[in-house]
Coordinates of C-alpha atoms (C1' of nucleotides) in Angstrom, one line a residue:
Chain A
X1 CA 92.2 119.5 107.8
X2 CA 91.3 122.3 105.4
X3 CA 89.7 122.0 101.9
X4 CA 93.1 123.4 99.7
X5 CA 92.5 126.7 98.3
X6 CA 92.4 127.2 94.2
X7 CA 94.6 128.5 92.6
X8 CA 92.9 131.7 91.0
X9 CA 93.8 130.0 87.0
X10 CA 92.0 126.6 88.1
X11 CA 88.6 128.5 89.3
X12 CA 85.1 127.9 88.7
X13 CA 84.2 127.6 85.1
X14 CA 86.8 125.6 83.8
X15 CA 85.1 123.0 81.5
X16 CA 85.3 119.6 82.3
X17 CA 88.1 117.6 79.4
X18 CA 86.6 115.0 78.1
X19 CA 88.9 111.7 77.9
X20 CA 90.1 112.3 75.0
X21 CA 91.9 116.1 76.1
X22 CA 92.4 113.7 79.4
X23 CA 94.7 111.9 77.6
X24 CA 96.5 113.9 75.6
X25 CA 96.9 116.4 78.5
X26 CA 100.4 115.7 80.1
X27 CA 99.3 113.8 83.2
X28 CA 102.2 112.8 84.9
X29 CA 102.8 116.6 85.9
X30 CA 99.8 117.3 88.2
X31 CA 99.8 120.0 91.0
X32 CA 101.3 118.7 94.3
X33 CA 98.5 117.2 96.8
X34 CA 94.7 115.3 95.7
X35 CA 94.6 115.1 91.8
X36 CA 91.5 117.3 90.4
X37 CA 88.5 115.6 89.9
X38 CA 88.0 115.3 86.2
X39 CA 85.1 113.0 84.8
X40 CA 86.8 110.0 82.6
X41 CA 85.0 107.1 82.6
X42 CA 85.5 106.0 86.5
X43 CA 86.5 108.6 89.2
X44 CA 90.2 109.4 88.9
X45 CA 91.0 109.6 92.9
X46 CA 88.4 106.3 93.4
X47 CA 91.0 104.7 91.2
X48 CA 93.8 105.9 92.6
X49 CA 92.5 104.5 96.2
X50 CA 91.2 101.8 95.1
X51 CA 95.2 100.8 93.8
X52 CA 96.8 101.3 96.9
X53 CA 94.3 99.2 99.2
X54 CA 94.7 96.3 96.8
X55 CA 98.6 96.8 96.3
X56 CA 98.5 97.2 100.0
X57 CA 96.6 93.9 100.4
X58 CA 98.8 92.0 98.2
X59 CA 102.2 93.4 99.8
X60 CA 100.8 92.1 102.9
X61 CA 99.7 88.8 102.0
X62 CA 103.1 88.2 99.4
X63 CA 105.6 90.6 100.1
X64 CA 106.2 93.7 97.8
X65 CA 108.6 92.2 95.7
X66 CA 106.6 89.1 94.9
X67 CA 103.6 91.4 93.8
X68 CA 103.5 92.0 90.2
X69 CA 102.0 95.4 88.8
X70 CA 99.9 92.8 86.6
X71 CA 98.7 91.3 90.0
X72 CA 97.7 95.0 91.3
X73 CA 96.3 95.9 87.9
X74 CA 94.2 92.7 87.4
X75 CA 93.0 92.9 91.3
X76 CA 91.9 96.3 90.2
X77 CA 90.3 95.6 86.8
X78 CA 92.5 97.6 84.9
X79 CA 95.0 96.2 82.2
X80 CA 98.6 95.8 83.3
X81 CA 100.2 99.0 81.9
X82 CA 97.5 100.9 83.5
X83 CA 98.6 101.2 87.2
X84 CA 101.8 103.7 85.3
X85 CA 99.0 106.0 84.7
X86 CA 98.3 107.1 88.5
X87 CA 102.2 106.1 90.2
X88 CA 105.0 106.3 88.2
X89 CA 106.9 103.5 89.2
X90 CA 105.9 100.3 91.0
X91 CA 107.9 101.7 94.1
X92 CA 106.1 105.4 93.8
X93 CA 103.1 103.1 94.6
X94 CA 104.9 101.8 97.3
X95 CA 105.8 104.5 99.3
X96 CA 102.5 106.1 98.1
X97 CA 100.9 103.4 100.5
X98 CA 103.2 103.8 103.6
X99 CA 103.5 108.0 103.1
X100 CA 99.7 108.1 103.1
X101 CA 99.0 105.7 105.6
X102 CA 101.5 107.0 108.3
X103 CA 100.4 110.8 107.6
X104 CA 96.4 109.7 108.4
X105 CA 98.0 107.4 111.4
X106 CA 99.3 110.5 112.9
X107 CA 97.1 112.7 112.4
X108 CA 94.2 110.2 113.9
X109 CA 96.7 109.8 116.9
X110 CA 97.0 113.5 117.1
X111 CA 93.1 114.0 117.7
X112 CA 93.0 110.9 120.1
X113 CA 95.6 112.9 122.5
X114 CA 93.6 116.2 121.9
X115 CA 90.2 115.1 122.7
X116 CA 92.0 113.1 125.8
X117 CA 93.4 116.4 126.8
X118 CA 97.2 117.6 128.1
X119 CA 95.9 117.0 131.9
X120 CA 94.7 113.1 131.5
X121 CA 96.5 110.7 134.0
X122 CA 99.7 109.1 131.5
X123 CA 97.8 105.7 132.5
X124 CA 94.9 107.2 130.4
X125 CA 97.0 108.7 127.9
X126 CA 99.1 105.8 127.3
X127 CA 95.7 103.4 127.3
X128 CA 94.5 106.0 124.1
X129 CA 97.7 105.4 122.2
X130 CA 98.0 101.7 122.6
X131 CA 94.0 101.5 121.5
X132 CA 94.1 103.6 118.7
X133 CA 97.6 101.8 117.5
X134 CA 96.2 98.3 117.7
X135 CA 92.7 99.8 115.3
X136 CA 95.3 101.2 113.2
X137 CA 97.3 98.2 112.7
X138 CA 94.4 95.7 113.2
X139 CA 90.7 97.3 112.7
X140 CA 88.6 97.4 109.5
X141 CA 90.1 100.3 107.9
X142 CA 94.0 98.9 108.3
X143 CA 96.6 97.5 106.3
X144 CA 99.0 100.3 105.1
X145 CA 100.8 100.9 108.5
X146 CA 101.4 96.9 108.1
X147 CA 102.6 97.0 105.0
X148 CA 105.2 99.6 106.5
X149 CA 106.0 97.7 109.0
X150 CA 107.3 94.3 106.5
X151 CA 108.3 96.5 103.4
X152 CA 110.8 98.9 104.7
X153 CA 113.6 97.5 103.4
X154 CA 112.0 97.7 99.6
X155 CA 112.2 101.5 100.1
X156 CA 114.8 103.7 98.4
X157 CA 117.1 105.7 100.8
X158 CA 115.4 108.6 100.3
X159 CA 112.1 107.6 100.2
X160 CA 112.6 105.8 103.9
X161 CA 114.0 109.4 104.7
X162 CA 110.6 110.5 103.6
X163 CA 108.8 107.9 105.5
X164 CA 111.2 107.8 108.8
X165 CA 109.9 111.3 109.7
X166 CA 106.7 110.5 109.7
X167 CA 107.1 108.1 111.2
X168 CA 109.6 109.2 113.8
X169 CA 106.5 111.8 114.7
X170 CA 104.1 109.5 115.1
X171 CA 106.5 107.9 118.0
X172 CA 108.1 110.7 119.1
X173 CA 104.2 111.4 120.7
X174 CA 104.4 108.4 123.1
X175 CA 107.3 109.8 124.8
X176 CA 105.5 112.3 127.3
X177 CA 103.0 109.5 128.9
X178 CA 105.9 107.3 129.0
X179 CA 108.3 109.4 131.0
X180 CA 105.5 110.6 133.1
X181 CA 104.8 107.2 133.5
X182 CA 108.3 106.4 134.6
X183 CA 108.6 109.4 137.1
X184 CA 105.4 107.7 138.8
X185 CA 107.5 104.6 138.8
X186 CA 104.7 102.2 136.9
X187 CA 106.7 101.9 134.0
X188 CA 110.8 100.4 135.5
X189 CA 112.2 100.5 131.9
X190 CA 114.0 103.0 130.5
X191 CA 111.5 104.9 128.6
X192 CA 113.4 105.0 125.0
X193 CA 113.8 101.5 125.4
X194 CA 110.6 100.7 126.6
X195 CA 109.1 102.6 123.7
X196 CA 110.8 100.4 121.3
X197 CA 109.9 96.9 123.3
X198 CA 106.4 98.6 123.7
X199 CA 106.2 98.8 119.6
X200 CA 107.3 95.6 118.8
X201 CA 105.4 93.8 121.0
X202 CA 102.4 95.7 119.5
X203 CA 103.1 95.8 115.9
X204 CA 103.5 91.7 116.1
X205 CA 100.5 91.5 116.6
X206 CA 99.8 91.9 113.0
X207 CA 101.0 88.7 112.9
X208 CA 98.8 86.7 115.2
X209 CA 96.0 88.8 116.0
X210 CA 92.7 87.4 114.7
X211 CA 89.3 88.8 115.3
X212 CA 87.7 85.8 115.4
X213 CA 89.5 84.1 118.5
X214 CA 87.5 85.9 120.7
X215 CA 90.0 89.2 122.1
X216 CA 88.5 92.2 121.0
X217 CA 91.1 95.3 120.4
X218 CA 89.9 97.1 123.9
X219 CA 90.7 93.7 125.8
X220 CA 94.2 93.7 123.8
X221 CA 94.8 97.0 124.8
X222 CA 94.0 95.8 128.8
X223 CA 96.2 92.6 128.5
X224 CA 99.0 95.0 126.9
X225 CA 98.6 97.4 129.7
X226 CA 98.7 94.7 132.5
X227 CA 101.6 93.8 131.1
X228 CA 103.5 96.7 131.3
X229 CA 102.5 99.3 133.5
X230 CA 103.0 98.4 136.8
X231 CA 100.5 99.5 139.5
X232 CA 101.6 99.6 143.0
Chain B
X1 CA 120.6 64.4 121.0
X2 CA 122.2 60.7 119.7
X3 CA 124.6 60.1 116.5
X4 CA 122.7 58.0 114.0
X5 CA 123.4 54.5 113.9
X6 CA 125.0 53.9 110.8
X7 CA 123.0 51.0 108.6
X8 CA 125.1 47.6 107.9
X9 CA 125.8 48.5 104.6
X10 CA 127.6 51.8 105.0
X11 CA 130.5 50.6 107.3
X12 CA 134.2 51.2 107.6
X13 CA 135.7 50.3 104.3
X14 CA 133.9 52.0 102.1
X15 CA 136.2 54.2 99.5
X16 CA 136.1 57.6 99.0
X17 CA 135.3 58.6 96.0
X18 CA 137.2 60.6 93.4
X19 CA 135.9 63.7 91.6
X20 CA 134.4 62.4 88.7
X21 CA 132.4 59.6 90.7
X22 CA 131.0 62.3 92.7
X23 CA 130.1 64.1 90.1
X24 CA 128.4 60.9 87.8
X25 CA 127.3 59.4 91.2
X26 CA 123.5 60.8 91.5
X27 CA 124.2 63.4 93.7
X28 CA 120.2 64.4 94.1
X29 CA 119.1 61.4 96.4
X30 CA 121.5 61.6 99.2
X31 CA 120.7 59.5 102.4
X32 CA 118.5 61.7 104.8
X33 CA 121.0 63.4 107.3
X34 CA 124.4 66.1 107.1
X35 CA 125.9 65.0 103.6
X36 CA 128.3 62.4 104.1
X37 CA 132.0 63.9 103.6
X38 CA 133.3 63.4 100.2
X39 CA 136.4 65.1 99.1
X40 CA 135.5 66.9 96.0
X41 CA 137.5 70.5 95.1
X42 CA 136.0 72.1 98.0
X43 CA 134.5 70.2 101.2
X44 CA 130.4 69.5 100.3
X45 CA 129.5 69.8 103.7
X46 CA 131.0 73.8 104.1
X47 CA 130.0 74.8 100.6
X48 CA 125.7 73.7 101.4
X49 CA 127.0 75.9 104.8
X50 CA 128.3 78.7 103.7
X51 CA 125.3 79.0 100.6
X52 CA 122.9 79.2 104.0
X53 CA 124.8 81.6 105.7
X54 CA 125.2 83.6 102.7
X55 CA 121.5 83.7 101.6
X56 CA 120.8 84.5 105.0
X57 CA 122.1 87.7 105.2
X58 CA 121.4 88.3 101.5
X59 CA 117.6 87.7 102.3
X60 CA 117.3 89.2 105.1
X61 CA 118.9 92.6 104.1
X62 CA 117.2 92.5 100.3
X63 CA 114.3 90.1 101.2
X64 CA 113.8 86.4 99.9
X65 CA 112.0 87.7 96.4
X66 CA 114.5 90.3 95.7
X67 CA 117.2 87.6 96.1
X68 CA 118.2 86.2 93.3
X69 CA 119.6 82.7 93.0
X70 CA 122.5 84.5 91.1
X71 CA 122.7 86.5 93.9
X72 CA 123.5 83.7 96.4
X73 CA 125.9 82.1 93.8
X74 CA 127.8 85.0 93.4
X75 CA 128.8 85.9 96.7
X76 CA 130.0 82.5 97.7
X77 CA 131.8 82.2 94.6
X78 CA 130.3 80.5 92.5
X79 CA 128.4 80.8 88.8
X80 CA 125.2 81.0 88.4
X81 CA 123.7 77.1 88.4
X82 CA 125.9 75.8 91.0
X83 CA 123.7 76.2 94.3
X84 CA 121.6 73.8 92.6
X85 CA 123.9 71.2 93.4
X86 CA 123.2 71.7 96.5
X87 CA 119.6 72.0 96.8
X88 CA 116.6 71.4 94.3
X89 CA 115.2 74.7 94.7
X90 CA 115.5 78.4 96.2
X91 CA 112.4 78.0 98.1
X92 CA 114.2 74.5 99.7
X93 CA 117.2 76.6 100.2
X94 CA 115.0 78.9 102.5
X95 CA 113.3 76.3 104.4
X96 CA 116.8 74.7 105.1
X97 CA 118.0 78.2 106.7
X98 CA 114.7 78.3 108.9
X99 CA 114.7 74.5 109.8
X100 CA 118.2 74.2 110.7
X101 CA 117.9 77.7 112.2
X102 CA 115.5 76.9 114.3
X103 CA 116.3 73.7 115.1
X104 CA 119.7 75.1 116.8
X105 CA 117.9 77.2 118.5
X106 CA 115.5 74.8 119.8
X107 CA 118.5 72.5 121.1
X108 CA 120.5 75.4 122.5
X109 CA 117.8 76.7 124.9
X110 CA 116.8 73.2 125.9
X111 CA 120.5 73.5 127.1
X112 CA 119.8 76.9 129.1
X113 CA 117.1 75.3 130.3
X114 CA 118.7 72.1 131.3
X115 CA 121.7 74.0 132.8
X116 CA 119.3 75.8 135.2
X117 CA 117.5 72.9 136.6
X118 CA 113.5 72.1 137.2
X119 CA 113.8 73.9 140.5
X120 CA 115.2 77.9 139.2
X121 CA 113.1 80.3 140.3
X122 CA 111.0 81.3 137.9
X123 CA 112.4 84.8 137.2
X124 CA 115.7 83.4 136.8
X125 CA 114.1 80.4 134.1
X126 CA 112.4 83.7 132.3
X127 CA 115.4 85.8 131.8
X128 CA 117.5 83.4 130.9
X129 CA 115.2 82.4 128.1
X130 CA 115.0 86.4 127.0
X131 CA 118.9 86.3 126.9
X132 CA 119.5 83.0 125.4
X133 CA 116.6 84.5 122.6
X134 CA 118.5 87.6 122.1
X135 CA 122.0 86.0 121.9
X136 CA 119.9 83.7 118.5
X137 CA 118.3 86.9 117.2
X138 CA 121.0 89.1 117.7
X139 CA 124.4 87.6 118.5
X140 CA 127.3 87.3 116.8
X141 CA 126.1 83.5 115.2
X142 CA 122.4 85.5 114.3
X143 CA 120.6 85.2 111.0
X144 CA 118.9 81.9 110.7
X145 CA 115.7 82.9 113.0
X146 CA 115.7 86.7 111.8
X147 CA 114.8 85.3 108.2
X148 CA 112.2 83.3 109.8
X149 CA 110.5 85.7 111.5
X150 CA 110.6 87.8 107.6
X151 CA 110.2 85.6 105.4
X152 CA 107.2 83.3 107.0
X153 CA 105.4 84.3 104.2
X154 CA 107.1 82.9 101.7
X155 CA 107.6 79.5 102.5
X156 CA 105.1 77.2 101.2
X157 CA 102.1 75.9 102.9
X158 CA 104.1 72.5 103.4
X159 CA 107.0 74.3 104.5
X160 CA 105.4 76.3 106.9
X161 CA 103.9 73.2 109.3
X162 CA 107.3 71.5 109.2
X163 CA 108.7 74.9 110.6
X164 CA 105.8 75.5 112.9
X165 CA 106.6 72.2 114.5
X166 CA 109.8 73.4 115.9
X167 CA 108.6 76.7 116.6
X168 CA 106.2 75.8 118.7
X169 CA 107.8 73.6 121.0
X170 CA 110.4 76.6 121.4
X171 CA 107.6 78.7 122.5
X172 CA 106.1 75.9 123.9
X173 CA 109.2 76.2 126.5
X174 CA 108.2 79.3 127.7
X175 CA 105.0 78.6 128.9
X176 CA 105.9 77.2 132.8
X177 CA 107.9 79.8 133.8
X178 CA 105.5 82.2 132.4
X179 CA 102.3 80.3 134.6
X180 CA 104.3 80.1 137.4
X181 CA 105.3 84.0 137.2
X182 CA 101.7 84.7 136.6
X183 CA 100.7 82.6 139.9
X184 CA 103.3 84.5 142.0
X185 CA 101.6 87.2 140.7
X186 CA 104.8 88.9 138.6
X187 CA 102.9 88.5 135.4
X188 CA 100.0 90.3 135.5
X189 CA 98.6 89.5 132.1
X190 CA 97.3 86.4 130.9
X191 CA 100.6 84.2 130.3
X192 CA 99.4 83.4 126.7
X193 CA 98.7 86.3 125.6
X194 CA 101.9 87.4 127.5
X195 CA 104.0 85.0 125.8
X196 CA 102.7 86.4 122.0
X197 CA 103.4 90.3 123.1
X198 CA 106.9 89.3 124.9
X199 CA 108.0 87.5 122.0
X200 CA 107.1 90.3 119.3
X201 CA 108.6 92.7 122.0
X202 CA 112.2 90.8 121.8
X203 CA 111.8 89.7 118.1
X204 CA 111.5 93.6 116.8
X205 CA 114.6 94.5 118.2
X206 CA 116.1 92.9 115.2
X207 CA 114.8 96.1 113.3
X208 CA 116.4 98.3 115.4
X209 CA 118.8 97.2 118.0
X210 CA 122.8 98.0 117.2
X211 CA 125.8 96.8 118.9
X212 CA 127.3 99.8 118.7
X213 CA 124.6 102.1 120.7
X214 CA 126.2 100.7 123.8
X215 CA 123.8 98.7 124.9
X216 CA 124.8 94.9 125.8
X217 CA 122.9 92.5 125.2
X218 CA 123.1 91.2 128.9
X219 CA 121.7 95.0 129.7
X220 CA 118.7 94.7 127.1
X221 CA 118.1 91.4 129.2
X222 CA 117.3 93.1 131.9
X223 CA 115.6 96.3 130.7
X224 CA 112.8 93.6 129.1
X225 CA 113.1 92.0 133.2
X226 CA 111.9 95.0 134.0
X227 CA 109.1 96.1 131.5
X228 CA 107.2 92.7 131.8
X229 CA 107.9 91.5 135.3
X230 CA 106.1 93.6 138.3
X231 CA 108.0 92.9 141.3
X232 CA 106.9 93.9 144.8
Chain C
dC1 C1' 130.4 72.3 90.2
dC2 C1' 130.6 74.9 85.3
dT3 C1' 128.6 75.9 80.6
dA4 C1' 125.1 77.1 77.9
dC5 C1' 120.7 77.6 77.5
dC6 C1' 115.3 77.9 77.8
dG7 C1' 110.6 79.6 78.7
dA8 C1' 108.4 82.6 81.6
dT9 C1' 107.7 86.8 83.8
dC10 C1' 108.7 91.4 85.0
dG11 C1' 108.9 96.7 85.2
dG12 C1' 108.2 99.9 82.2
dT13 C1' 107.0 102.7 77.8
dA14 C1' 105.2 104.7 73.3
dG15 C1' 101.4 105.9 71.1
dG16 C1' 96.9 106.4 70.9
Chain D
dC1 C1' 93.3 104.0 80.6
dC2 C1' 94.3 100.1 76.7
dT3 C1' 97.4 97.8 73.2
dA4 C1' 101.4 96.1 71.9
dC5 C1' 105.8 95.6 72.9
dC6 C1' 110.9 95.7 74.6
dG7 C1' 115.1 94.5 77.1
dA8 C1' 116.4 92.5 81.3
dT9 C1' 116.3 89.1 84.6
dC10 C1' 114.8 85.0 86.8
dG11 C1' 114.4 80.0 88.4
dG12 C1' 115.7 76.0 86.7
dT13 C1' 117.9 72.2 83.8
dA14 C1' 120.8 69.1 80.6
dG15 C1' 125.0 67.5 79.8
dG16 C1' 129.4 67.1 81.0

DNA sequence: CCTACCGATCGGTAGG
DNA sequence: CCTACCGATCGGTAGG
């Protein structure tokens, strides 16, 4: 990804506001994309971040409805109106955490099946995508493709429009290795419906998988292949 | 499964009765067991039925938090403190839906089961499990276990080992047909870890699978048959 | 099962 | 980003 360029009325000189012209300066209108780094007391992006991995936490561990934005505020450090500040809503937030987290998802997966390149064996290819979707549901840096996963239904329409097309992207990438797959005859499912058994059986494992009972992710990613690729 | 023996001092003649003794008559400590019949307005044991089936489909479409207990009232006709005549909470209300939800479904695979004999073949004990567990997820008499499978988080601590009981002896049923598939060498992963995939495999199809797309339910059988079991 | 009600909490906002 | 606050809604209950 490319550093965005500048707009030639934001270049270098501009002074930094202090927090008072920070706060008086409209702030719910920013430019589209990363907000501008201006000095206030803490980072403004840092704080930002550091709202959507705890809101993402919480929507995990209670469910999105059940999360207050006094919960996310207080887990935070911030006082409860604050959290209005950076998302406009307690469901901008929301689909803040799923938009975000799907877009780096897919592009990760992107350079997984780049580096692997167009001529790897589908076994190999398929193997990549079922690795790199169990550390993005399950590694250190996880938790918003979760959340995703249990909150959909707390999306507006058109922000699960929003989300479905990432989404349906992301997904839409597995199809190749699986019909090659198919053609070879190791995989006896229909693909599109193996795709979606394939997923689920996957994505549950948010729900059991622990780290500590001994499977690591790239002994996962075996069983799940033994499971469903069949070799002759 | 038996009929309760009644206790002595319960027998034959005892009156029904009237509306007013129902209401004065401590209705909160009932005898453990289905509500004994008593002819109020409406009959007690349909109305605590048709509350369940109603917050069942009202929590799973809008989630158990988002639910409101005016919500539940409503659409079975009632106003607004009513349901709490029929139980002492909307978290008890919840765990009733998953107990008796899954208890059904516990008794009506025992009955597949059962139906099919010790000696089946294996591969015949396997996919009638998948189909009996698509007919409780997804037939027309669904809703109980999809909440379960939603909502696990928001039962209490309490809540959740009495529901884990039962919903481990239903997995717990799976295991010898799994072993046995895995000896014959049909399941090539381990049969536990197996078991945890298949069953997040079958259980996601709640998110996405529609009667309408023209797939059966008898044909989704078999296209899981075929994913997870490598025949020769 | 209805009526009337309570205390608590919630999402959100104005104004600085 | 904090302070102070509002209107709405919620789970639950007493009393009949």
């Amino acid at each position: 990804m490319q550093t965005p360029k500048r707009t030639l009325s934001s270049s270098a000189a501009e002074p930094e506001p202090g927090p008072a012209a920070a706060a008086s300066d409209v702030p719910a209108r920013r430019p589209r994309g990363r907000p501008r780094k201006t000095i206030t007391e803490q980072d403004d992006g840092n704080r930002r971040r550091k709202l959507m991995d705890k809101a993402a936490k919480l929507f995990l561990t209670k469910g999105y409805a059940a999360t207050s934005t006094r919960d996310i505020a207080a887990a935070v450090g911030m006082h409860s109106g604050s959290p209005y500040y950076h998302f406009k809503s307690k469901s901008a937030l929301l689909h803040a955490v799923m938009s975000e987290g799907m877009t780096a998802a897919l592009e990760s997966q992107q350079e997984v099946l780049d580096r692997l390149g167009p001529d790897a064996p589908p076994h190999e290819q398929l193997r990549a995508l079922v690795r790199h979707h169990f550390e993005i549901l399950l590694g250190p840096r996880s938790g918003f493709i979760p959340v995703m996963l249990y909150e959909w239904r707390s999306l507006t329409p058109a922000q699960r429009r929003d989300v479905a097309r990432i989404k349906d992207a992301y997904e839409a990438a597995w199809m190749p290795a699986l019909q090659a797959l198919a053609h070879a005859g190791a995989l006896k499912a229909e693909p599109a419906v193996a795709r979606l058994f394939i997923f689920g059986a996957l994505n549950w494992a948010v729900s059991w998988f622990s780290p500590r009972k001994g499977l690591s992710l790239d002994a996962l990613s075996e069983q799940a292949m033994l499971l469903f690729i069949h070799h002759d």
